[in-house]
Amino acid sequence: MSSLYLQELTKLLAKVEAHEQQAIESAAEKISQQLASHHLIHLFGCGHSHILTEEVFYRSGGLAPIHPIFAEELMLHKGASRSSQLERKNDYASTFMEKEDIVPGDIMIVISTSGVNPVPIDVALIAKEKGAFVIGLTSPSYATSRGSRHKSGKYLHDVVDLVINNHIPKGDVLLHQQDISFASGSTVIGGAILNDILSRTIQKLLSCGITPPVFLSGNMEGSDEHNQRLIDAYKGRITAL
């Protein structure tokens, strides 16, 4: 029996490849420029979107100057339904974003597939106020299928500098049988998009003669010393290292 889920994922990946190349390339170009100037990439997501901020953090073969913003009250382990309710609160983002070390020239990637809830929107707005270039990973078609919960009436894709469309359908479900909709795709597609952006960024740095700050697997010979040098270089701004 063939996998309907994998078939739908393959279609989605093909759609992203066909329609988001320019946006992904623009993101990689901007990020490579800012990393060359010693800036950071910050990432934020609520609930399951938070998973993607950790996907690229402290990762074998991944960039070191990546800072996931951990707002624990918005993560599932502190109460799944509670995190969903908090994500809907206007102005709640200021309770954790004001203290974040985001400076002009940094990159901020905000992940919210629905793009309707106030917290990710406010995170994007606060990051812009701090001088960051803000990228939104979201699904505009999902967002505009319903009203925004933000007090401005805007969606995430309205307030960022660059939109990358993950093309996830309304409800974040890929399969429909017997009046049941199921099988999420946003984490898989989002992970692919983020890794594509960052792999292109690394290639651009190499093409400019810059050695990219990339972590080695902890199981490789010499990795402890190599990785510690990177940790020492960035721990001042990325305390989670």
C-alpha positions in Angstrom: 0.0 0.0 0.0 1.5 3.3 -1.0 1.7 6.1 1.5 -0.9 8.9 0.8 0.9 11.0 3.4 4.3 10.8 1.7 2.6 11.5 -1.6 1.1 14.7 -0.2 4.3 15.8 1.4 6.1 15.3 -2.0 3.5 17.5 -3.7 4.0 20.2 -1.1 7.8 20.1 -1.3 7.4 20.4 -5.1 5.1 23.4 -4.7 7.6 25.0 -2.3 10.4 24.4 -4.8 8.4 25.8 -7.7 7.0 28.9 -6.0 9.4 29.9 -3.1 12.8 29.8 -4.7 13.1 33.6 -5.0 12.0 34.1 -1.4 14.3 31.4 0.0 17.2 32.7 -2.0 16.5 36.3 -0.8 16.5 35.0 2.8 19.8 33.2 2.3 21.4 36.2 0.7 20.3 38.6 3.5 21.3 36.1 6.3 24.7 35.5 4.7 25.4 39.2 4.6 24.4 39.7 8.2 26.4 36.7 9.4 29.4 38.1 7.6 29.0 41.1 9.8 28.8 39.0 13.0 25.0 39.2 13.6 22.7 36.5 14.9 19.7 34.6 13.6 16.9 34.6 16.1 13.9 32.2 15.7 10.6 32.1 17.4 7.5 29.9 17.3 4.6 28.9 19.6 3.4 25.4 20.3 4.5 23.0 17.6 6.1 25.8 15.6 8.6 26.0 18.5 9.9 22.6 17.4 11.4 24.2 14.3 13.4 26.7 16.3 15.2 23.8 18.0 15.5 21.9 14.7 18.3 24.2 13.6 19.8 25.1 17.0 23.2 23.6 18.1 22.9 21.1 15.2 25.5 18.9 13.7 26.3 20.6 10.3 24.4 23.6 11.4 25.3 27.2 12.0 26.4 28.3 15.4 25.0 31.9 15.5 21.4 30.7 15.9 19.4 31.8 18.9 16.0 30.2 19.5 13.8 32.3 21.8 12.5 30.0 24.5 9.2 31.3 26.0 8.4 28.3 28.0 4.8 29.3 28.8 4.1 29.1 25.1 5.7 25.6 24.8 3.7 22.4 25.0 5.4 21.0 28.1 4.0 23.8 30.3 0.5 22.9 29.3 -0.6 22.4 25.7 -4.0 24.0 25.8 -2.7 26.8 28.0 0.0 27.6 25.5 -2.7 27.9 22.8 -4.7 30.4 24.9 -1.6 32.5 25.7 -0.7 32.7 22.0 -4.0 34.4 21.4 -3.2 37.2 23.9 -2.5 40.7 22.5 0.6 42.3 24.0 1.7 39.1 25.8 4.9 39.0 23.7 6.3 42.0 25.4 6.6 40.0 28.6 9.5 38.1 27.1 10.6 40.0 24.0 11.7 43.2 25.6 14.6 41.5 27.4 15.8 39.6 24.3 19.2 40.7 23.0 18.1 41.6 19.4 20.2 44.4 17.8 20.0 46.3 14.5 21.3 44.0 11.7 20.2 40.8 13.3 17.8 38.4 11.6 14.5 37.3 13.1 12.6 34.3 11.7 9.0 34.0 13.1 7.2 30.7 12.4 3.5 30.6 12.5 1.6 28.5 9.9 -1.8 30.0 10.6 -0.3 33.5 11.0 -3.4 34.8 12.9 -2.4 34.8 16.5 -1.2 37.9 18.3 2.0 36.6 19.9 3.9 35.7 16.7 2.7 38.9 15.1 3.8 41.0 18.1 7.2 39.1 18.2 7.7 40.2 14.6 6.7 43.8 15.3 9.0 44.0 18.4 11.9 42.5 16.6 11.5 45.1 13.8 11.4 47.9 16.4 14.7 46.6 17.7 16.2 46.8 14.2 16.1 43.2 13.0 15.2 42.0 9.5 12.2 39.9 10.0 11.3 36.8 8.0 7.9 35.1 8.3 7.5 31.4 7.7 3.7 31.1 7.3 0.8 30.2 5.1 -1.0 33.3 3.8 -3.9 31.3 2.3 -4.5 29.6 5.7 -4.3 33.0 7.5 -6.8 34.8 5.2 -9.3 31.9 5.4 -10.3 33.4 8.8 -10.0 36.7 10.7 -6.9 37.7 12.5 -6.9 37.7 16.3 -4.4 40.6 16.4 -5.8 43.9 17.6 -4.6 45.5 14.4 -6.5 43.0 12.2 -3.2 42.1 10.5 -1.7 38.7 9.8 1.9 37.7 10.3 2.5 38.0 6.5 1.4 41.6 6.7 4.1 42.7 9.2 7.3 41.0 8.2 10.0 42.1 5.8 10.1 38.8 3.8 7.4 36.1 3.6 8.2 32.5 2.9 5.0 30.6 2.1 5.0 27.0 3.4 1.8 26.3 1.3 0.2 24.4 4.2 -3.6 24.2 3.7 -6.2 25.5 6.2 -6.1 23.4 9.4 -2.6 22.1 8.8 -4.0 18.7 7.6 -3.0 16.9 4.4 -5.4 13.9 4.3 -9.2 13.7 4.3 -11.2 10.5 4.6 -14.8 9.8 5.8 -15.3 13.4 7.0 -12.1 13.2 9.0 -9.1 15.5 8.3 -5.8 14.5 9.6 -1.9 14.3 9.2 -0.1 17.6 9.7 2.6 18.7 7.3 3.9 22.0 8.7 6.8 20.6 10.8 8.2 18.5 7.9 7.8 21.3 5.3 9.0 24.0 7.7 12.1 21.9 8.6 12.9 21.5 4.9 12.5 25.2 4.2 14.7 26.3 7.2 17.5 23.8 6.3 17.3 24.9 2.7 17.8 28.5 3.7 20.7 27.8 6.0 22.4 25.4 3.6 22.3 28.1 1.0 23.6 30.6 3.5 26.6 28.4 4.2 27.3 28.0 0.5 27.2 31.8 0.0 29.6 32.4 2.9 32.0 29.8 1.4 31.7 31.5 -2.0 32.8 34.7 -0.4 35.8 33.1 1.1 34.3 33.1 4.6 34.6 30.0 6.8 31.1 29.4 8.1 30.7 28.8 11.8 29.3 25.3 11.6 29.0 22.7 14.4 30.5 19.2 14.0 28.7 16.1 15.3 29.8 15.4 18.9 30.7 11.9 17.7 33.4 13.1 15.3 37.1 13.2 16.2 38.1 16.7 17.3 34.5 17.9 17.5 34.6 18.8 21.2 37.4 21.3 20.7 35.9 22.7 17.5 32.5 23.1 19.0 33.8 24.6 22.2 35.5 27.4 20.2 32.2 28.2 18.6 30.3 28.1 21.9 32.9 30.5 23.4 32.5 32.8 20.4 28.7 33.1 20.7 27.7 32.2 24.3 27.8 35.9 25.3 24.7 36.5 23.2 23.2 32.9 23.0 23.0 31.9 26.7 21.3 28.5 25.8 24.7 27.4 24.4 
